XYZ file of C-alpha atoms in Angstrom:
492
model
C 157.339 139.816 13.630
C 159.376 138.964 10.905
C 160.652 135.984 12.425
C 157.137 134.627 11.879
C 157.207 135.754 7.835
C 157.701 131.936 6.289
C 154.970 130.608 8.481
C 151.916 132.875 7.411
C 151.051 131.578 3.912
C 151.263 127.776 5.226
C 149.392 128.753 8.180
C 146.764 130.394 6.150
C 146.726 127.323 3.875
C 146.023 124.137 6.265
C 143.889 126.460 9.135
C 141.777 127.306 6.052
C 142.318 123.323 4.886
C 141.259 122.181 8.463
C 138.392 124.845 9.212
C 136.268 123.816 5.984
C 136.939 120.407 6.364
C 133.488 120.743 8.573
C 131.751 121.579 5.461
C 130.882 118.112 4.017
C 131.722 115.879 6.982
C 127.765 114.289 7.350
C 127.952 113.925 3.667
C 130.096 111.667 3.592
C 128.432 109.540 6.049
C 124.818 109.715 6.058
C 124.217 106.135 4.477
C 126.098 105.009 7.518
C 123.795 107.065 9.941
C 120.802 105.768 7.704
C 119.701 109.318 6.295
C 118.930 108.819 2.323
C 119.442 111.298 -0.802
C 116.591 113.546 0.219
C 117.745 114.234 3.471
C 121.868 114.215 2.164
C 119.866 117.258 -0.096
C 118.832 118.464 3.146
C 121.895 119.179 5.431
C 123.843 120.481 2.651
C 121.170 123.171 1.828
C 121.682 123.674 6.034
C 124.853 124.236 6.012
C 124.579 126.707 3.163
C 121.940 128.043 4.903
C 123.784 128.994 8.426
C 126.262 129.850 6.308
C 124.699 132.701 3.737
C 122.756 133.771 7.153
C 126.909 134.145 9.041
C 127.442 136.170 6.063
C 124.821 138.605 5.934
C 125.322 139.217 9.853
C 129.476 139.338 8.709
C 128.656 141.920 6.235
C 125.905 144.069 7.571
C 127.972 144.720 10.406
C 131.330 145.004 8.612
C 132.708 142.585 10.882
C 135.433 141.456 9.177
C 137.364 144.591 8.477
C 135.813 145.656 12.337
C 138.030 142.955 14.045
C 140.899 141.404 14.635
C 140.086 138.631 11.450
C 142.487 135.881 12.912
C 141.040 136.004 16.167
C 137.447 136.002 14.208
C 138.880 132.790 12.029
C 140.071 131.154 15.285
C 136.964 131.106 17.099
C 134.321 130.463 14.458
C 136.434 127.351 13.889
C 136.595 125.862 17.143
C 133.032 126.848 17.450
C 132.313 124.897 14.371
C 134.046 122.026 15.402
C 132.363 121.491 18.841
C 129.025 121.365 17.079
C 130.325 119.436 14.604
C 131.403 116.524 16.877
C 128.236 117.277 18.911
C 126.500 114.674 15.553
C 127.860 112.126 17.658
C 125.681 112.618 20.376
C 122.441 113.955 17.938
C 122.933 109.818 16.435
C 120.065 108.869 13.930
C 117.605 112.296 15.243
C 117.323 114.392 11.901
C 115.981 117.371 13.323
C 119.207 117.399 15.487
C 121.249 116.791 12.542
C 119.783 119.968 10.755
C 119.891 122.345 13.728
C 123.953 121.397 14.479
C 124.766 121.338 10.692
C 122.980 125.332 10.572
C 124.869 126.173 13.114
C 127.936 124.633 11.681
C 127.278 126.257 8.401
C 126.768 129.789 10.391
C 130.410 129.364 11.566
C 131.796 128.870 8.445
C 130.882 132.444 7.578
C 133.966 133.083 9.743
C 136.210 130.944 8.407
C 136.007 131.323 4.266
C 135.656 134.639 3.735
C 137.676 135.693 6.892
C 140.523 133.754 5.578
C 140.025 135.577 2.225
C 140.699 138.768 3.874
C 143.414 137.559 5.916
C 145.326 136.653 2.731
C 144.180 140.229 0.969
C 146.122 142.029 3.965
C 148.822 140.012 3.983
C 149.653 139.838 0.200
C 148.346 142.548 -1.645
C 150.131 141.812 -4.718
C 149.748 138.737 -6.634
C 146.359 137.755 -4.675
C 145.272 135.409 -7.308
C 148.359 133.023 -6.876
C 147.502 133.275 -3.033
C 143.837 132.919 -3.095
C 144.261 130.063 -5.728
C 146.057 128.132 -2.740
C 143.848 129.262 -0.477
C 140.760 128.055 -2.014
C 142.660 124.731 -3.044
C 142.713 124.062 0.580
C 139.054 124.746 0.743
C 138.674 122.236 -1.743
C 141.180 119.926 0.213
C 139.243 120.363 2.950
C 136.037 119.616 1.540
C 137.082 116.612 0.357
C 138.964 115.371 3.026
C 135.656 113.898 5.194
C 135.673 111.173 1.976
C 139.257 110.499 2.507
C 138.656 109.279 5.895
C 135.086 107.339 4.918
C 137.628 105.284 2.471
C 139.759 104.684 4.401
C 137.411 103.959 7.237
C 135.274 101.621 5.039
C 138.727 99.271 4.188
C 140.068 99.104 8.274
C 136.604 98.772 9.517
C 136.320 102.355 11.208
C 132.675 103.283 12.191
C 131.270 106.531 10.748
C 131.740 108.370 14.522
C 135.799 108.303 13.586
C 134.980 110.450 10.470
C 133.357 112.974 12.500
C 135.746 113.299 15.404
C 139.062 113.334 12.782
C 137.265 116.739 10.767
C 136.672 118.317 14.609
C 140.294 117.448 15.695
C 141.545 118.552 12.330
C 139.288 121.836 12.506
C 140.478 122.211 16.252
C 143.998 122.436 15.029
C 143.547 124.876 12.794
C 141.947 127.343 14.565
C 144.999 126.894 17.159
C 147.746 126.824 14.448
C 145.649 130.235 13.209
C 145.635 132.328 16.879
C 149.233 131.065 17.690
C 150.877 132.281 14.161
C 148.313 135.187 13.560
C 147.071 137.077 15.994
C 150.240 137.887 17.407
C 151.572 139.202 14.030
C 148.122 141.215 13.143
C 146.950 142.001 16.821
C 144.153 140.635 18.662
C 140.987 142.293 19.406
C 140.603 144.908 21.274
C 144.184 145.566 21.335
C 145.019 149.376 20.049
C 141.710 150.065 22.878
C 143.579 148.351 25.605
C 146.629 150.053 24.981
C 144.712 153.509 24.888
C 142.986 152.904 28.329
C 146.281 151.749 30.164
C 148.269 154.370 28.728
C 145.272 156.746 29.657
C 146.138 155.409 33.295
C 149.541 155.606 33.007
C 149.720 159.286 32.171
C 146.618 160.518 33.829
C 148.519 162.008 36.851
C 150.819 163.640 34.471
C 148.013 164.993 32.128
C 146.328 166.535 35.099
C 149.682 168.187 36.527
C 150.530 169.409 33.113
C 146.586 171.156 32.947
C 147.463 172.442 36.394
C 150.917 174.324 35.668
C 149.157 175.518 32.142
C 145.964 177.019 33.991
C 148.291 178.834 36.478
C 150.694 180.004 33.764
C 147.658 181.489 31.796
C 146.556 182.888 34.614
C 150.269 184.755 35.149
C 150.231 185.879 31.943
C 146.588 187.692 32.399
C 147.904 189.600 35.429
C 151.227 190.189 33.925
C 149.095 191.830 31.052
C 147.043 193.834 33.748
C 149.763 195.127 35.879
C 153.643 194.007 34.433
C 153.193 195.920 31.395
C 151.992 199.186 32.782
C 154.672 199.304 35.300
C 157.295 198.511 32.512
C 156.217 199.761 29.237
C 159.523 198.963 27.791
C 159.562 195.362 28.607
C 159.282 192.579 26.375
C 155.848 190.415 26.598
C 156.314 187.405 28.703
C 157.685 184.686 26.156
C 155.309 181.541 25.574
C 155.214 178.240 27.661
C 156.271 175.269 25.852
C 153.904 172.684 25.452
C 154.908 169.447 27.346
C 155.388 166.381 26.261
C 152.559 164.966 27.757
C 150.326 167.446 26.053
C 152.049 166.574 22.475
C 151.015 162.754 23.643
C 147.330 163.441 24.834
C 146.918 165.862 21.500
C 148.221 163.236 18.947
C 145.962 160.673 21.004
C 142.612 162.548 20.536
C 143.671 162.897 16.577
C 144.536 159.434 16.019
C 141.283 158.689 18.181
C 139.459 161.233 15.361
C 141.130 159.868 12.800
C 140.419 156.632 13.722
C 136.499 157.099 14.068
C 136.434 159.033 10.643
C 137.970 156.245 8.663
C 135.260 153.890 10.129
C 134.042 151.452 7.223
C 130.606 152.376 6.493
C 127.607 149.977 7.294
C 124.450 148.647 5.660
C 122.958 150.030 2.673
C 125.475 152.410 2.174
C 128.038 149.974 2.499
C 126.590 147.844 -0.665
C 125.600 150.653 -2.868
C 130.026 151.178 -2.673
C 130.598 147.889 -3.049
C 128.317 147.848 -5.914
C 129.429 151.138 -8.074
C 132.483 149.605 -10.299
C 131.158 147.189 -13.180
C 134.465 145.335 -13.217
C 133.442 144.552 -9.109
C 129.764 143.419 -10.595
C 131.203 141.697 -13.423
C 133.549 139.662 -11.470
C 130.788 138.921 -9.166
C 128.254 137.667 -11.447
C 130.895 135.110 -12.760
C 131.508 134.054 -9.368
C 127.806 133.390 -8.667
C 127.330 131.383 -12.306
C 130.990 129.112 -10.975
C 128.843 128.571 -7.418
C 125.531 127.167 -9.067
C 127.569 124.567 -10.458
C 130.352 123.578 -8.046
C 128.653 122.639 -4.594
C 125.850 120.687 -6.271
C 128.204 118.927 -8.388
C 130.089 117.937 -5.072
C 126.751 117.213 -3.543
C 125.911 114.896 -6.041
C 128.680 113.236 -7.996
C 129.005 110.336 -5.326
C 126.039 109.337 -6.942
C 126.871 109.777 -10.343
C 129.606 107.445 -9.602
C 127.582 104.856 -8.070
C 125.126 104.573 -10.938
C 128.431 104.188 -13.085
C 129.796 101.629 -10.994
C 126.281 99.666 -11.069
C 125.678 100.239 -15.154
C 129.273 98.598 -15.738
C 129.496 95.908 -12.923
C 132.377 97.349 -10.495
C 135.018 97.646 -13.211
C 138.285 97.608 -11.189
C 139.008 101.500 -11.600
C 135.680 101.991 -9.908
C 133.621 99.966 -8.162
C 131.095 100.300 -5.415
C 133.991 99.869 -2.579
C 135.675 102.377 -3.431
C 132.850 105.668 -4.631
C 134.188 107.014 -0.959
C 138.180 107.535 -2.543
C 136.991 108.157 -6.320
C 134.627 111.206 -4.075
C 137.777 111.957 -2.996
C 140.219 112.070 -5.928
C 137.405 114.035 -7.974
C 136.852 116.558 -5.347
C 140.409 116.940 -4.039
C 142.035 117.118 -7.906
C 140.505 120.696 -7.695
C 143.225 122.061 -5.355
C 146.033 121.726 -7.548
C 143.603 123.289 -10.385
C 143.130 126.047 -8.200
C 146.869 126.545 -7.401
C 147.683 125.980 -10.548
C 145.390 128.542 -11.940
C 146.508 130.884 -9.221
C 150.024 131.069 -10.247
C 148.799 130.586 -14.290
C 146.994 133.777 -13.752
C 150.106 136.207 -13.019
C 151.334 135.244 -16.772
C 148.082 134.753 -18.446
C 147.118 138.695 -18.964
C 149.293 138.499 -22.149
C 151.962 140.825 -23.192
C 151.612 144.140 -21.311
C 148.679 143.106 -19.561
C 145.889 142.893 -21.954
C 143.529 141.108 -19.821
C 143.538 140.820 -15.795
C 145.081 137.492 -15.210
C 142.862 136.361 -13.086
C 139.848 137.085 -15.448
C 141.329 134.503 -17.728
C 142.113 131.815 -16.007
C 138.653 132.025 -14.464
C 137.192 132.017 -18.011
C 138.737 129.221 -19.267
C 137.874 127.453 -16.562
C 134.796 128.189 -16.380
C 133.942 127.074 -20.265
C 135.988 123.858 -19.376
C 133.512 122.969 -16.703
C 130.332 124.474 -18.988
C 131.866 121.465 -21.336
C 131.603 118.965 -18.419
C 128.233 119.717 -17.723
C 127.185 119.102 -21.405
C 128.463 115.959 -21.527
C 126.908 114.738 -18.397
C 124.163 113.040 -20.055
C 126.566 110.905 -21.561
C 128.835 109.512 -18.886
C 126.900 105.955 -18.959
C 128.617 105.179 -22.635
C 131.800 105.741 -21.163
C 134.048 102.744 -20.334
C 135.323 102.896 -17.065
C 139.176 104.812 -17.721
C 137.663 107.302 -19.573
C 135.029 107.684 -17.032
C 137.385 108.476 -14.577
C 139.358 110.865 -16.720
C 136.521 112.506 -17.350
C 135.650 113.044 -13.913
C 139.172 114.480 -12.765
C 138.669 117.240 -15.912
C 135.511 118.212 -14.467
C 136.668 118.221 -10.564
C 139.628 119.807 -12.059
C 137.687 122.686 -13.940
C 134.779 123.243 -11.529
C 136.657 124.996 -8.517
C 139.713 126.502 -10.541
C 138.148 129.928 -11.690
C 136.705 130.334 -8.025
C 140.055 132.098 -6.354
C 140.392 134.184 -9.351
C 136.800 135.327 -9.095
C 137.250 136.419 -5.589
C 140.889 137.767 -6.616
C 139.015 140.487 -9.489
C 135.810 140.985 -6.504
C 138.920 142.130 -4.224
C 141.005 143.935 -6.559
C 137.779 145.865 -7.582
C 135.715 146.824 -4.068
C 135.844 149.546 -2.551
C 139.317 150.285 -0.646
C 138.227 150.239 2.906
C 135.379 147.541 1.976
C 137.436 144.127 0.506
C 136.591 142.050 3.453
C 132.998 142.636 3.405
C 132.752 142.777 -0.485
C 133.949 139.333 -0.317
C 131.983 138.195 2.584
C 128.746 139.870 0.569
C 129.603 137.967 -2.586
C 130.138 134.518 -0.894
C 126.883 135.305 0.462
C 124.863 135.300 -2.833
C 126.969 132.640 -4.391
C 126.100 130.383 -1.354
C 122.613 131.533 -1.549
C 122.765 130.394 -5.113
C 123.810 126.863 -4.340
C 120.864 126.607 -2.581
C 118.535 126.482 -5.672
C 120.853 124.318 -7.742
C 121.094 121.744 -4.696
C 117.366 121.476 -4.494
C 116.450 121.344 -7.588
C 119.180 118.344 -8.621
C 117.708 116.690 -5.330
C 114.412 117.232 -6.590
C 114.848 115.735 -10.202
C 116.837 112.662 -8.372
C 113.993 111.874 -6.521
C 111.829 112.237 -9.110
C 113.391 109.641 -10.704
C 115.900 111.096 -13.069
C 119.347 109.912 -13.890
C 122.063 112.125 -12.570
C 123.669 112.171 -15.690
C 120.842 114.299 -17.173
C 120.531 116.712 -13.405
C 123.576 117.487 -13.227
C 123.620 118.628 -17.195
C 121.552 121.738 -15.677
C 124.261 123.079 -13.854
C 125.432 124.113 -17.121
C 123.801 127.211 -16.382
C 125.384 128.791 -14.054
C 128.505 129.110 -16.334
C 126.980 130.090 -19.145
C 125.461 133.119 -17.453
C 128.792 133.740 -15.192
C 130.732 133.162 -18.110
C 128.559 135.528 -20.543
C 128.550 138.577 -18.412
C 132.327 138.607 -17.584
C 133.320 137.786 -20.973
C 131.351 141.133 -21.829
C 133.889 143.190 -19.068
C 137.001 141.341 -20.205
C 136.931 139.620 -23.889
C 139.037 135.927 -23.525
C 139.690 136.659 -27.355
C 141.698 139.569 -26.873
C 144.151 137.612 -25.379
C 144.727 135.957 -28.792
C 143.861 139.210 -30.660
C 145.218 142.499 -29.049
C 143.500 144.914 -31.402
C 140.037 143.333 -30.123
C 140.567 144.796 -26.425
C 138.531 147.476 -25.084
C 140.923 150.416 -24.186
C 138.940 151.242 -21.415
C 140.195 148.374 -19.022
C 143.446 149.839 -17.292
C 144.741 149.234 -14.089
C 143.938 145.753 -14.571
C 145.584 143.380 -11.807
C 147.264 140.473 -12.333
């Protein structure tokens, strides 16, 4: 439908905006609900938790490059959001709280990585400007839950309005997704529908057409037997043209062959493909040093700015009135980063593509944010403007080299494989935030300032950032004669 051609990148954009806006919702209200920091640790490591368990079942059974994935996106989404707003009825019960927020995390496995792949089919060149916007609306949507507390805590709005404005907003886009999309890529089940009825359709016909072609074979046999003794001279009977309706029921069983052949293939075998290319690994590897950092630093740096706001008396760029929209502005800086970065990453190769583009803009961002996390320790001697500056450099940096991550894991899995290559390696990155969530919870309880926590997310780039730079030097973007020959057919 061409018609429809303007609306699929914004569509992609706010359904995948509104569908992870579910992600953070209860963090951005738990003091409200009376849950402390242990237990804020707690639901985020569930939600990552339903979610890494979505993805194995997502990529064990190659379901995203199975089915329709707009009609997948659309339903996880609304699923999401009914048990989302179902924390309105769970109130102050924890154990409620952590069942609905795994479940809500499971969903999600349908909604990131699904909208990954829905933006790999529909622009295969230039993925990392696309994903770059995609994953800015992620990042949108993760912070827009503290958007709403702020603006909630100034008009008096109890925490309940936070939750039902991320279902709404989630509800929306999994409509906006199956009104736009699944008309334009098919729905489920579709090409087998079609099959059957048109099975029905010409049945009658197929049958007729095997009935005039058994008695014609049969003619010819006895014209064999008898015709050409009595008329040696004669010509052979000339050959029955096939009918149409044979030519249709023959091309259907091939497509139906063809079809069944070209099958993805499924669990081990599937990952051992996925696996073979070291550019695929390499990109990977970065990905999962970028996710150790970023979703414990958004855990975790409403609390960072609280102790700053305490250690300098509410200094009027920051005080404790207003942690909900400085949340916000740190978290939601990082989707201009990221489609910044996106379209920064067609141009940054160098001349004649030296480098993938996408490879270094997710290095540099990725030693940008390895900076941040070095300087943690000291965000207490800051004075409150350069606090704040400091904090937009870091939300900036953390979440910018994640779209060009997943652009190099696409550009380098296996053909028939992208969608559950990506699903697979949001799996282990999630899994990863796991460990890095727990253990900052763990030091804060114990007592330790979160300057000095959230120093040990440094890390996760440093290892990301070391094996990637191994697969595509950052120097020999500067210095030409320093680049491996062996990287060609390097994307931008």
């Amino acid at each position: 439908m061409a018609v429809l051609d303007w609306l699929v990148l914004p569509t992609i954009v706010f359904a995948q905006f509104a569908g992870t806006s579910l992600w953070f919702a209860p963090n951005a209200v738990v003091s409200e609900v009376g849950f402390g920091r242990e237990q804020v640790s707690a639901l985020t490591s569930c939600v990552q938790a339903g979610f890494i368990f979505g993805t194995l079942t997502l990529t064990y059974f190659a379901v995203a490059d199975r089915f329709s994935p707009p009609a997948l996106f659309a339903v996880f989404t609304l699923i999401g959001a009914v048990f989302n707003a179902a924390c309105l009825v769970a109130k102050s019960n924890f154990a409620a709280w952590v069942v609905l927020r795994t479940v809500v995390g499971f969903t999600l496995a349908g909604v990131y990585p699904v909208g990954m792949k829905i933006a790999a089919q529909e622009y295969p060149e230039g993925l990392g400007a696309r994903l770059g916007v995609l994953v800015g609306a992620l990042t949108l949507g993760t912070a827009f839950p503290w958007l709403v507390r702020g603006v909630g805590d100034s008009s008096g709005l109890p925490y309940e309005g936070t939750i039902v404005a991320v279902s709404i907003l989630a509800s929306l886009g999994a409509a906006l997704m199956a009104l736009v999309m699944i008309p334009r890529q098919g729905g489920p089940g579709a090409a087998c529908l079609g099959k059957v009825l048109a099975c029905c359709s010409n049945g009658g016909a197929h049958k007729e057409s095997e009935r005039r072609g058994d008695s014609t074979r049969k003619m010819s046999s006895d014209d064999q037997k008898t015709g050409s003794a009595r008329c040696p001279d004669s010509e052979a009977p000339p050959a029955i043209p096939q009918s149409d309706e044979d030519d249709e029921k023959d091309n259907e069983a091939a497509t139906i062959e063809a079809e069944v052949k070209e099958q993805p293939p499924m669990g081990t075998r599937a990952l051992r493909e996925i696996l073979a290319d070291s550019r695929f690994r390499a990109a990977a590897i970065g990905y999962f040093g970028h996710m150790w950092e970023l979703y414990a630093f958004w855990a975790f740096v409403p609390i960072l700015i609280e102790r700053h706001a305490e250690r300098h008396g509410g200094a009027a760029i920051i005080r404790d009135d207003n942690v909900a929209l400085t949340t916000f502005a740190t978290i939601a800086i990082g989707s201009v980063s990221c489609a910044i970065a996106g379209l920064w990453s067609l141009r940054a190769g160098g001349r004649g593509g030296i480098l993938p583009g996408s490879a270094v803009a997710a290095e540099t961002a990725l030693l940008v944010s390895f900076a941040c996390c070095l300087l943690a320790p000291a965000y207490q001697s800051m004075n409150p403007a350069g606090f704040l500056v400091y904090l937009l450099v870091w939300g900036w940096a953390v979440v910018a080299d994640s779209a060009q991550f997943s652009s190099l894991c696409a550009a380098y899995a296996c053909p028939n494989l992208v969608g559950t290559a990506l699903t697979l390696t949001t799996c282990v990155g999630f899994s990863v935030t796991i460990v890095s969530i727990q253990m900052v919870g763990a030091l804060l309880e114990r007592g330790w300032d979160p300057g000095h926590a959230l120093a040990l997310l440094a890390v996760g780039p440093f290892v990301g950032l070391g094996w990637s730079y191994k697969e595509w030097p950052l120097h020999a973007v500067v210095c030409p004669a320093a680049k491996d020959d062996s990287h060609d057919d390097m994307p931008q």
